[in-house]
XYZ file of C-alpha atoms in Angstrom:
675
model
C -31.498 57.107 -17.725
C -35.153 56.306 -19.198
C -35.176 55.236 -22.534
C -38.600 55.814 -24.597
C -39.331 53.226 -27.296
C -40.994 55.541 -28.887
C -37.674 57.425 -30.156
C -37.416 55.243 -33.274
C -41.120 54.130 -34.431
C -43.720 55.946 -34.007
C -45.946 54.547 -36.040
C -46.563 51.798 -32.891
C -44.691 48.515 -34.366
C -44.933 45.480 -32.355
C -41.022 45.233 -33.117
C -38.436 47.320 -34.340
C -34.727 46.053 -35.077
C -32.328 48.275 -33.921
C -29.712 49.810 -36.456
C -26.066 48.366 -36.044
C -23.486 50.961 -35.632
C -21.891 51.107 -39.893
C -18.533 52.672 -40.370
C -18.196 55.689 -42.189
C -14.984 57.028 -43.644
C -14.442 60.422 -42.015
C -12.035 62.072 -39.449
C -14.935 61.593 -36.734
C -15.291 57.934 -37.307
C -10.868 57.270 -37.253
C -10.622 59.568 -33.969
C -13.297 57.227 -31.950
C -11.629 54.680 -33.419
C -9.064 54.653 -33.121
C -9.428 55.888 -29.418
C -11.536 51.949 -29.213
C -8.357 50.204 -29.841
C -5.731 52.126 -30.179
C -3.475 48.858 -30.905
C -4.284 45.669 -32.615
C -5.339 43.488 -30.416
C -2.789 40.560 -30.198
C -3.614 36.899 -29.384
C -3.190 35.309 -26.515
C -3.722 31.802 -24.673
C -7.120 30.888 -23.107
C -6.228 31.161 -19.675
C -6.608 27.547 -17.201
C -7.081 27.506 -13.354
C -7.111 24.775 -11.484
C -8.260 24.445 -7.752
C -7.791 21.243 -6.033
C -10.279 20.872 -3.195
C -10.162 19.863 0.546
C -10.333 16.168 1.076
C -13.845 15.123 1.959
C -14.433 13.378 5.707
C -16.113 10.454 4.296
C -12.649 9.694 2.346
C -10.409 10.027 5.565
C -13.107 7.921 7.414
C -12.736 5.266 4.773
C -9.178 5.368 4.670
C -8.111 6.973 1.599
C -5.162 9.558 1.280
C -4.555 12.757 -0.839
C -2.024 12.025 -3.394
C -3.068 15.329 -5.746
C -1.743 19.207 -4.448
C -1.131 22.296 -6.074
C 2.941 23.096 -5.020
C 2.833 26.738 -5.737
C 1.093 29.534 -7.210
C 1.318 27.260 -11.067
C 2.021 23.565 -10.827
C -0.376 21.169 -9.518
C 1.648 17.290 -8.507
C -0.292 14.041 -9.068
C 1.686 11.735 -7.216
C 0.673 8.160 -8.150
C -1.083 5.867 -5.515
C -0.192 1.960 -5.658
C -3.972 1.244 -6.032
C -3.930 2.847 -9.360
C -4.691 1.593 -12.476
C -1.706 4.080 -13.942
C 0.254 2.455 -11.546
C -0.380 -1.650 -11.938
C 0.037 -0.617 -15.791
C 3.042 1.524 -15.470
C 5.268 -1.813 -15.930
C 9.367 -1.965 -14.776
C 10.262 2.010 -14.341
C 7.135 3.696 -13.353
C 7.219 7.286 -12.635
C 5.716 8.007 -9.827
C 5.230 12.140 -10.312
C 3.181 14.645 -12.888
C 3.278 17.910 -12.541
C 1.361 20.366 -14.349
C 1.368 24.295 -15.368
C -1.241 26.442 -15.225
C -2.018 30.271 -15.738
C -2.364 29.880 -12.168
C -2.734 27.520 -9.849
C -5.105 27.387 -5.947
C -4.958 24.585 -3.115
C -7.455 24.250 -0.546
C -6.864 26.743 1.547
C -8.045 29.036 -0.995
C -10.903 30.861 -0.930
C -13.717 31.691 -2.751
C -13.242 35.926 -2.726
C -9.564 35.433 -3.181
C -10.619 33.208 -6.075
C -12.938 35.199 -7.967
C -10.753 38.140 -7.404
C -7.513 36.167 -9.387
C -9.200 34.529 -11.984
C -12.122 35.843 -13.392
C -12.173 40.025 -12.725
C -10.253 40.258 -16.526
C -13.112 38.806 -17.811
C -15.988 40.972 -15.513
C -14.143 43.307 -16.948
C -14.186 42.853 -20.473
C -17.499 41.731 -20.342
C -18.427 45.096 -18.906
C -16.547 46.481 -21.794
C -18.551 44.442 -24.708
C -17.079 41.518 -24.429
C -18.430 37.820 -25.036
C -17.186 35.625 -22.332
C -17.536 32.204 -21.440
C -16.162 30.626 -18.116
C -16.334 27.011 -17.477
C -14.963 24.180 -15.669
C -14.323 20.726 -15.998
C -13.286 17.605 -14.121
C -14.892 14.149 -12.975
C -17.335 14.709 -10.402
C -17.751 15.286 -6.927
C -14.369 17.362 -7.728
C -15.732 20.617 -6.990
C -16.932 21.851 -9.890
C -20.698 22.680 -8.824
C -19.378 25.016 -5.409
C -16.881 27.205 -7.812
C -19.200 28.234 -9.784
C -22.383 28.699 -6.976
C -21.134 28.023 -3.757
C -23.206 28.404 -0.574
C -24.728 31.311 1.432
C -21.666 31.790 3.247
C -19.168 31.535 0.970
C -21.093 32.198 -2.345
C -18.985 31.374 -5.930
C -17.863 33.007 -9.359
C -21.962 33.704 -10.276
C -23.383 35.689 -6.840
C -20.701 37.253 -6.518
C -19.605 38.400 -10.572
C -23.975 39.107 -10.000
C -22.914 41.619 -7.261
C -19.685 43.346 -8.723
C -21.451 43.296 -11.805
C -25.049 45.048 -11.072
C -22.652 47.020 -8.351
C -20.605 48.777 -11.578
C -23.325 49.567 -13.679
C -26.476 50.641 -11.675
C -26.524 54.127 -12.762
C -26.400 52.906 -16.670
C -29.875 50.446 -16.316
C -32.206 52.076 -17.889
C -36.187 53.314 -15.918
C -38.167 50.339 -17.395
C -37.482 47.253 -20.538
C -37.357 49.255 -23.228
C -34.797 47.187 -25.408
C -34.451 42.953 -25.225
C -31.598 40.614 -27.674
C -32.791 38.634 -30.405
C -30.644 36.069 -32.270
C -27.227 36.507 -31.177
C -26.772 39.543 -31.049
C -29.632 41.925 -32.331
C -31.405 44.150 -30.957
C -35.212 44.803 -30.560
C -37.820 47.232 -29.187
C -40.318 46.512 -27.245
C -43.725 48.155 -26.928
C -45.942 48.107 -23.924
C -48.103 44.734 -24.240
C -44.702 42.734 -25.080
C -43.436 45.407 -21.290
C -46.186 44.098 -19.410
C -45.382 40.551 -20.936
C -42.135 40.421 -19.407
C -43.037 41.721 -15.950
C -45.790 38.812 -15.709
C -43.286 36.263 -16.771
C -40.561 37.642 -14.117
C -42.594 38.316 -11.305
C -44.094 34.542 -11.601
C -40.447 33.239 -11.844
C -39.506 35.193 -8.119
C -42.165 34.183 -6.706
C -41.009 30.943 -6.769
C -38.552 31.438 -4.921
C -39.222 30.900 -1.278
C -37.615 33.401 0.926
C -36.768 31.304 4.200
C -35.501 29.055 1.731
C -33.143 30.922 -0.498
C -32.212 32.866 2.431
C -30.801 28.685 3.713
C -29.205 27.799 0.548
C -27.197 25.073 1.431
C -26.894 26.090 4.396
C -26.641 22.922 5.931
C -24.258 22.366 3.995
C -22.602 24.578 5.804
C -23.258 24.026 9.386
C -19.865 24.214 11.005
C -19.175 27.987 9.395
C -19.224 30.580 12.245
C -21.769 33.614 12.004
C -18.351 36.030 11.534
C -17.783 33.919 8.311
C -20.733 34.622 6.563
C -21.155 37.789 8.195
C -17.986 39.533 6.406
C -19.278 37.039 3.326
C -22.230 39.636 3.663
C -19.984 42.522 3.581
C -17.484 41.901 0.934
C -20.461 41.462 -1.613
C -21.749 44.810 -0.078
C -18.825 46.059 -0.861
C -19.609 46.284 -4.572
C -22.599 48.170 -4.093
C -22.235 52.157 -5.553
C -23.068 53.581 -1.891
C -20.744 51.427 0.164
C -18.692 53.204 2.769
C -16.540 50.694 3.807
C -14.883 53.676 6.713
C -18.529 53.410 8.601
C -19.830 50.236 7.571
C -17.376 48.280 8.486
C -15.544 47.144 11.413
C -13.323 44.466 10.247
C -9.853 42.658 11.632
C -6.846 43.589 9.298
C -6.359 40.115 7.201
C -10.818 41.299 6.577
C -10.356 44.521 6.077
C -7.609 43.510 3.743
C -10.443 41.264 1.456
C -12.872 44.351 1.674
C -10.467 47.093 -0.007
C -9.852 44.675 -2.722
C -13.875 44.638 -3.103
C -13.672 47.953 -3.560
C -10.757 48.847 -5.343
C -12.824 45.955 -8.107
C -15.800 48.003 -8.084
C -13.468 51.463 -8.775
C -12.200 49.209 -12.148
C -15.423 48.060 -13.150
C -17.294 51.229 -12.229
C -14.237 53.340 -14.394
C -14.582 50.348 -17.590
C -18.648 51.392 -17.262
C -18.578 55.216 -17.326
C -16.439 54.843 -21.332
C -19.336 52.589 -22.252
C -22.130 54.827 -23.953
C -25.870 54.949 -23.651
C -28.247 52.765 -21.312
C -28.368 49.549 -20.929
C -31.341 46.194 -19.501
C -29.830 43.133 -18.341
C -31.373 40.093 -19.236
C -30.567 36.297 -18.326
C -31.902 32.681 -20.035
C -30.760 29.568 -18.397
C -30.689 26.363 -19.918
C -29.216 22.458 -19.294
C -28.384 20.441 -22.629
C -29.391 16.249 -21.025
C -29.049 13.854 -23.075
C -27.868 15.768 -25.704
C -31.389 17.640 -25.255
C -31.304 21.118 -24.653
C -34.401 22.113 -21.971
C -35.109 25.517 -20.635
C -34.803 25.347 -16.792
C -36.596 28.818 -16.579
C -39.973 26.779 -18.098
C -41.578 25.669 -14.776
C -43.370 23.549 -16.135
C -41.371 20.479 -15.748
C -43.215 17.981 -17.654
C -44.335 20.840 -19.988
C -40.844 21.342 -20.946
C -39.343 21.459 -24.483
C -36.864 20.289 -26.453
C -34.691 23.974 -27.937
C -32.558 24.271 -30.817
C -29.276 25.659 -31.821
C -30.115 28.234 -34.576
C -27.672 30.411 -36.608
C -27.883 34.009 -37.185
C -27.182 35.114 -40.675
C -23.255 36.094 -39.421
C -23.184 32.888 -38.915
C -23.813 32.950 -35.171
C -24.998 29.900 -33.240
C -27.270 30.580 -30.413
C -30.106 28.867 -28.312
C -33.503 29.554 -30.095
C -36.713 29.361 -28.220
C -35.389 29.630 -24.386
C -36.340 32.170 -22.483
C -34.856 35.847 -21.244
C -35.712 37.415 -18.318
C -34.709 41.671 -17.417
C -33.072 41.256 -14.579
C -32.689 45.404 -12.827
C -30.126 43.658 -9.793
C -28.326 41.086 -8.734
C -30.660 39.784 -6.120
C -33.369 38.906 -9.186
C -30.184 37.583 -10.568
C -29.430 34.829 -8.388
C -32.919 34.423 -7.576
C -34.009 33.502 -11.088
C -30.443 31.222 -11.161
C -31.737 29.470 -7.818
C -34.854 28.826 -9.571
C -33.213 26.938 -12.681
C -30.723 24.479 -10.206
C -33.761 24.020 -9.069
C -35.031 22.071 -12.140
C -31.795 20.574 -13.081
C -31.629 17.546 -13.363
C -29.918 16.060 -10.425
C -29.457 12.081 -9.116
C -27.099 10.070 -6.757
C -24.585 7.930 -7.630
C -21.640 6.090 -4.923
C -19.462 9.246 -6.123
C -21.719 12.092 -5.171
C -24.553 11.896 -3.676
C -26.120 15.311 -5.744
C -24.231 14.094 -9.176
C -25.596 17.304 -11.621
C -26.940 14.850 -14.293
C -26.675 17.249 -17.660
C -24.424 20.863 -18.447
C -26.789 24.006 -17.199
C -25.443 27.429 -18.614
C -26.242 30.245 -16.989
C -26.404 33.593 -19.938
C -26.329 37.234 -18.776
C -26.994 39.565 -21.717
C -26.452 43.700 -21.407
C -28.669 44.787 -24.309
C -27.256 48.250 -24.727
C -28.760 51.686 -26.161
C -26.218 54.396 -27.149
C -26.816 57.399 -29.960
C -25.089 57.450 -33.350
C -24.831 60.365 -35.258
C -25.555 58.623 -38.369
C -28.787 56.687 -37.395
C -29.704 57.713 -34.523
C -30.090 55.108 -31.576
C -28.597 52.255 -32.507
C -27.811 49.140 -30.158
C -24.885 46.508 -28.977
C -25.531 43.386 -27.914
C -22.565 41.004 -25.465
C -23.004 38.263 -22.816
C -21.575 36.151 -20.482
C -21.671 32.158 -20.021
C -20.767 30.468 -16.985
C -21.239 26.713 -18.166
C -21.328 24.562 -15.023
C -20.518 21.121 -16.718
C -21.503 17.199 -15.770
C -18.498 15.668 -14.405
C -16.722 12.347 -16.118
C -17.275 9.792 -14.393
C -16.280 5.468 -14.460
C -19.340 3.393 -14.617
C -17.240 1.054 -12.250
C -16.410 3.760 -10.052
C -19.815 5.406 -9.341
C -22.126 1.875 -9.622
C -24.638 3.070 -12.044
C -27.075 1.670 -13.888
C -29.861 1.944 -16.624
C -31.110 5.357 -16.512
C -28.012 6.478 -14.338
C -25.908 4.418 -16.540
C -27.169 6.706 -20.010
C -26.673 9.774 -19.029
C -23.219 9.065 -17.867
C -22.545 8.062 -21.352
C -24.079 11.178 -22.738
C -22.151 13.503 -20.408
C -18.691 11.104 -21.092
C -18.972 11.559 -25.152
C -19.559 15.720 -24.795
C -16.915 15.577 -22.678
C -14.413 13.939 -25.262
C -16.431 16.142 -27.890
C -14.619 19.267 -26.190
C -11.880 17.849 -25.582
C -11.165 16.886 -29.465
C -12.204 19.979 -30.643
C -9.475 22.231 -28.461
C -6.958 19.567 -28.787
C -7.506 20.229 -32.491
C -7.657 23.649 -32.377
C -3.744 23.480 -29.856
C -2.782 21.535 -33.384
C -4.176 23.728 -35.892
C -1.916 26.236 -34.415
C 1.516 24.716 -36.289
C 0.152 22.537 -38.370
C 0.678 22.805 -42.111
C -2.860 20.796 -43.006
C -5.142 22.004 -40.686
C -8.229 19.807 -39.864
C -11.422 20.072 -39.429
C -12.628 21.143 -35.814
C -15.591 18.936 -34.587
C -17.793 21.802 -33.173
C -20.783 19.939 -34.867
C -19.990 16.847 -33.627
C -22.035 17.496 -29.493
C -24.865 20.367 -29.273
C -22.508 21.832 -25.853
C -18.924 22.425 -27.987
C -21.512 23.937 -31.434
C -22.764 26.444 -28.924
C -19.456 27.950 -27.131
C -17.606 27.632 -31.239
C -16.935 31.287 -31.043
C -15.625 31.537 -27.985
C -12.486 29.454 -29.158
C -12.845 31.083 -32.367
C -11.527 34.482 -31.343
C -15.014 36.098 -30.866
C -14.793 36.388 -27.448
C -12.787 35.236 -24.271
C -13.163 31.545 -22.542
C -11.790 31.308 -19.212
C -11.576 27.283 -17.978
C -11.118 25.886 -14.543
C -9.608 22.766 -14.691
C -11.531 20.843 -11.110
C -9.843 18.543 -9.243
C -9.883 15.566 -6.078
C -7.319 14.806 -4.180
C -8.448 11.000 -2.848
C -6.219 8.278 -4.530
C -9.671 6.125 -5.292
C -9.998 9.071 -8.613
C -6.737 9.312 -9.119
C -6.928 7.854 -12.971
C -9.337 9.854 -13.346
C -8.000 13.631 -12.635
C -5.027 12.447 -14.073
C -6.824 12.556 -17.517
C -8.562 16.224 -16.310
C -5.211 16.870 -14.953
C -3.348 16.060 -18.157
C -6.225 17.591 -20.907
C -6.882 20.941 -18.731
C -2.885 21.812 -18.625
C -2.738 21.101 -22.469
C -6.055 23.571 -22.692
C -3.109 26.122 -21.088
C -1.741 25.992 -24.872
C -4.563 27.182 -26.800
C -4.446 29.457 -28.149
C -7.622 32.119 -28.749
C -6.781 33.877 -32.638
C -8.282 36.884 -33.118
C -6.438 37.549 -36.598
C -9.399 38.136 -38.541
C -10.662 40.779 -36.487
C -6.856 42.595 -36.267
C -6.985 42.390 -40.183
C -10.463 43.989 -40.776
C -9.484 46.280 -38.165
C -5.841 47.081 -39.690
C -7.535 47.741 -43.206
C -10.307 49.811 -41.873
C -7.960 52.390 -40.121
C -5.139 52.366 -42.902
C -8.418 52.834 -45.485
C -9.815 55.436 -42.749
C -6.099 57.211 -42.745
C -5.836 57.209 -46.360
C -9.200 58.787 -46.529
C -9.098 61.622 -44.297
C -5.140 62.313 -46.004
C -6.596 63.117 -49.238
C -9.891 65.072 -47.814
C -7.227 67.249 -46.177
C -5.167 67.608 -49.404
C -8.284 68.842 -51.091
C -9.253 71.106 -48.226
C -6.647 73.161 -48.414
C -6.937 73.923 -51.838
C -9.010 77.225 -52.469
C -12.111 77.527 -55.237
C -9.695 79.789 -57.443
C -7.339 76.925 -57.715
C -9.336 73.790 -57.828
C -9.226 74.361 -61.364
C -5.679 74.239 -61.843
C -4.593 70.866 -59.789
C -1.231 69.385 -60.459
C -1.387 66.383 -62.740
C 1.240 64.592 -60.479
C -1.901 65.624 -57.293
C -5.118 64.234 -59.904
C -2.725 60.694 -60.377
C -2.323 60.386 -56.759
C -5.480 61.036 -56.276
C -6.995 58.129 -59.011
C -4.271 55.773 -57.557
C -5.652 56.292 -54.069
C -9.548 55.665 -55.138
C -7.860 53.190 -57.501
C -6.471 51.545 -54.170
C -9.920 51.666 -52.265
C -11.689 50.312 -55.164
C -9.317 47.302 -54.814
C -9.445 46.843 -51.140
C -13.413 46.987 -51.799
C -12.987 44.404 -54.682
C -10.704 42.157 -52.091
C -13.105 42.108 -49.840
C -16.680 41.224 -51.345
C -13.733 38.526 -53.214
C -13.075 37.536 -49.755
C -16.838 37.803 -48.720
C -17.314 35.145 -51.951
C -14.988 33.051 -50.961
C -15.642 32.601 -47.325
C -19.798 32.011 -48.794
C -18.232 29.319 -51.337
C -16.436 27.233 -49.178
C -18.421 27.655 -46.460
C -20.747 26.119 -49.269
C -18.006 23.230 -50.188
C -17.908 22.672 -46.517
C -21.493 22.132 -46.572
C -21.941 19.758 -49.211
C -18.826 18.043 -47.764
C -20.389 17.347 -45.041
C -23.646 15.600 -46.411
C -21.433 13.674 -48.672
C -19.760 12.292 -45.911
C -22.440 11.838 -43.754
C -24.450 10.283 -47.138
C -21.141 7.757 -47.389
C -20.987 7.317 -44.057
C -24.313 6.288 -44.039
C -24.581 4.674 -47.087
C -22.258 2.479 -44.971
C -23.517 1.825 -42.439
C -26.735 0.680 -44.231
C -24.337 -1.623 -46.270
C -22.528 -3.022 -43.870
C -26.386 -3.259 -41.771
C -27.776 -5.423 -44.943
C -24.409 -7.573 -44.707
C -24.593 -8.376 -40.769
C -28.629 -9.083 -41.759
C -28.306 -11.758 -43.903
C -24.814 -12.970 -42.019
C -27.375 -13.373 -39.104
C -29.946 -14.776 -41.321
C -28.199 -17.159 -42.460
C -26.754 -18.166 -39.367
C -30.285 -18.608 -37.850
C -31.159 -20.559 -40.810
C -28.369 -23.293 -39.931
C -29.521 -23.225 -36.186
C -32.918 -23.397 -37.439
C -31.524 -26.711 -39.611
C -29.112 -28.240 -36.917
C -32.170 -28.290 -34.511
C -34.580 -29.762 -36.963
C -32.200 -32.659 -36.694
C -31.458 -33.109 -33.116
C -35.726 -33.102 -32.807
C -36.110 -35.775 -36.086
C -33.470 -37.602 -34.183
C -35.227 -37.795 -30.508
C -39.028 -37.971 -32.139
C -37.048 -41.191 -33.955
C -36.101 -42.430 -31.198
C -38.769 -42.009 -28.518
C -41.193 -43.330 -31.690
C -39.260 -46.075 -31.555
C -39.243 -46.594 -27.619
C -43.335 -45.603 -27.631
C -43.691 -49.004 -30.021
C -41.543 -51.485 -28.345
C -43.394 -50.681 -25.220
C -46.994 -51.000 -27.359
C -46.204 -54.634 -28.793
C -45.008 -55.443 -25.113
C -48.195 -54.652 -23.640
C -49.975 -56.170 -26.638
C -48.615 -59.167 -26.216
C -48.883 -59.507 -22.589
C -53.150 -58.355 -22.920
C -52.766 -61.814 -25.548
C -51.511 -63.529 -22.710
C -54.109 -62.254 -20.574
C -56.728 -63.465 -22.457
C -55.546 -67.077 -23.188
C -55.109 -66.757 -19.337
C -58.400 -65.292 -18.295
C -60.037 -68.509 -21.510
C -58.596 -70.990 -19.702
C -60.437 -69.969 -16.541
C -63.597 -69.704 -17.968
C -63.316 -73.077 -19.126
C -62.228 -75.075 -16.171
C -64.756 -72.852 -13.851
C -67.174 -74.189 -16.620
C -65.772 -77.585 -15.994
C -66.036 -78.042 -12.458
C -69.711 -76.659 -11.837
C -70.864 -79.237 -14.338
C -69.619 -81.542 -12.049
C -70.585 -80.187 -8.970
C -74.758 -80.401 -10.759
C -73.995 -83.945 -12.202
C -72.812 -85.174 -7.982
C -75.775 -83.847 -7.530
C -78.260 -84.812 -9.268
C -76.578 -88.720 -7.778
C -77.052 -87.941 -4.844
C -81.397 -87.436 -4.989
C -83.174 -90.821 -3.589
C -84.949 -93.090 -6.358
C -87.694 -94.591 -4.030
C -88.995 -92.424 -2.111
C -88.627 -89.327 -4.134
C -86.465 -87.686 -0.558
C -83.284 -85.531 -1.145
C -81.065 -87.754 0.423
C -79.314 -86.492 4.269
C -76.227 -85.191 1.978
C -78.079 -84.390 -1.263
C -79.785 -81.607 2.042
C -76.801 -80.808 2.870
C -75.261 -79.940 -0.756
C -78.031 -77.738 -1.257
C -77.555 -75.753 1.964
C -73.590 -74.975 0.952
C -74.933 -74.315 -2.947
């Protein structure tokens, strides 16, 4: 079935918001409402599933042993090893064994398909029926989180299996063209021809980035031990979700594998039944973002160097969404999986001691249904719901992962956001029984703020706790098991939904009874209504007006409380800022005084050194001066002695001449020759 965007705007405007379905107090609406919600929704605990991965060959080669295992369908047991911090700090009476209860627990022998069937199928049915769903995993680094969500070619994970199942069920309700697109959180807009052409070009550009060979061989090197039979069986399981698949003619499998294929067919039939109950047709859109060092980036932006930081925003209903994130239209599971592959290539990944492909950011893959259907009052109307798959980065300790520099900074942001998530879930759990309910710190992290709606009753949330059995990371894994087991006790409250539905049903019922009683009165008897019936009608009208007044009052109170909370938050932030500024000034003054004292001390030290050096050099100069004076006296005495000797020699030379003949004597001649 195709849907023409011109049905809703003949003037050719570029974007037209489709109206949402609104209440109408008549019998038809009441009957439809009762059919859709036969019973008021009930609160339910958040589903938490534990999965323990097998020991790695590297861990076994280094001599480590396994100390964590799933002992039954709901329990994970942790045995404290002797080399753990927990054992060393346990004191005289250590506890050797810890047991943790979950919605379900899975060991290393459970495959990807069985895990998907037992954990995600309920969320997928809720998503198809119009609910918002969140599936996120939690655990330390290298505990199998990414493998659980994404898998590989031989063993596809939750995301590929969910896409095959979803498109296999909803295939007949897809529009022939890209006609509508989600906007903000739950709004929907109609696209014109120019915008549709732009969406097609953007999708083609991204799909061209996927090299066909490398896409088909994704992670094949990591699963070289898997045989061809397993790969073909995995492909058959994905094919079972297709609407035109017939296992009786297309498969010849062993009995065990045939049971799994029949389970896949049963899952497809359940999904198709839910799809058939949904009105209208739809377009499917996907987005892929990451939260890196508390900044949000679009993973479907092909040029990494030109990525812009995205921000969170709120719509008119207070729902949080990522402003500016790309949303790409997809028409089948292959396109959705390819776009997920494009996003994974842009993820921030680095090598640490614990994991040579460690994710350094939280990545979120979201699939939205933009559904259009006919409404008697408004004509074409729309509805948007989503399912988000969140692959959280693993918590880690710097001394074990041996990170430094930028890797250490990334680990700090990762651990901080996970700590805020833990605080939010813990405070939600405490508020369930506490009289004095405290504020949930959703705004302290972009991750928790983005998913706050799912924890407040506006959708389903499924948590997967991935655990490593290796004793080397026992202390970190124990914290993961302890926190996730407590999260199982969290009740996803939807009391405001049930209250609203009960009020609407009550109003509808009373209004319908009044209409029936009035319609039963003939035209001739319309003026003969007794006073009691008139009074009853007036009372019912007054009650309806009071309910409307109560609703308006609650709305005003909610707005006022929201305003007060914002003002309180601003005041607290301002006070904290002022206190920090005063503390900084005090710290600066103290450092200034310490610096001045150090300078004065250095001045004294160097002055003493200078005086000592001056005294030493003055003494040396005095000694040298005395030596010079003594040298001058000795030099003058030597000159005087030389002069006396010369005079004496000259005198003797004159006497040696003969006066008689005026000729020098022989001795005089010899003396002159010597001179």
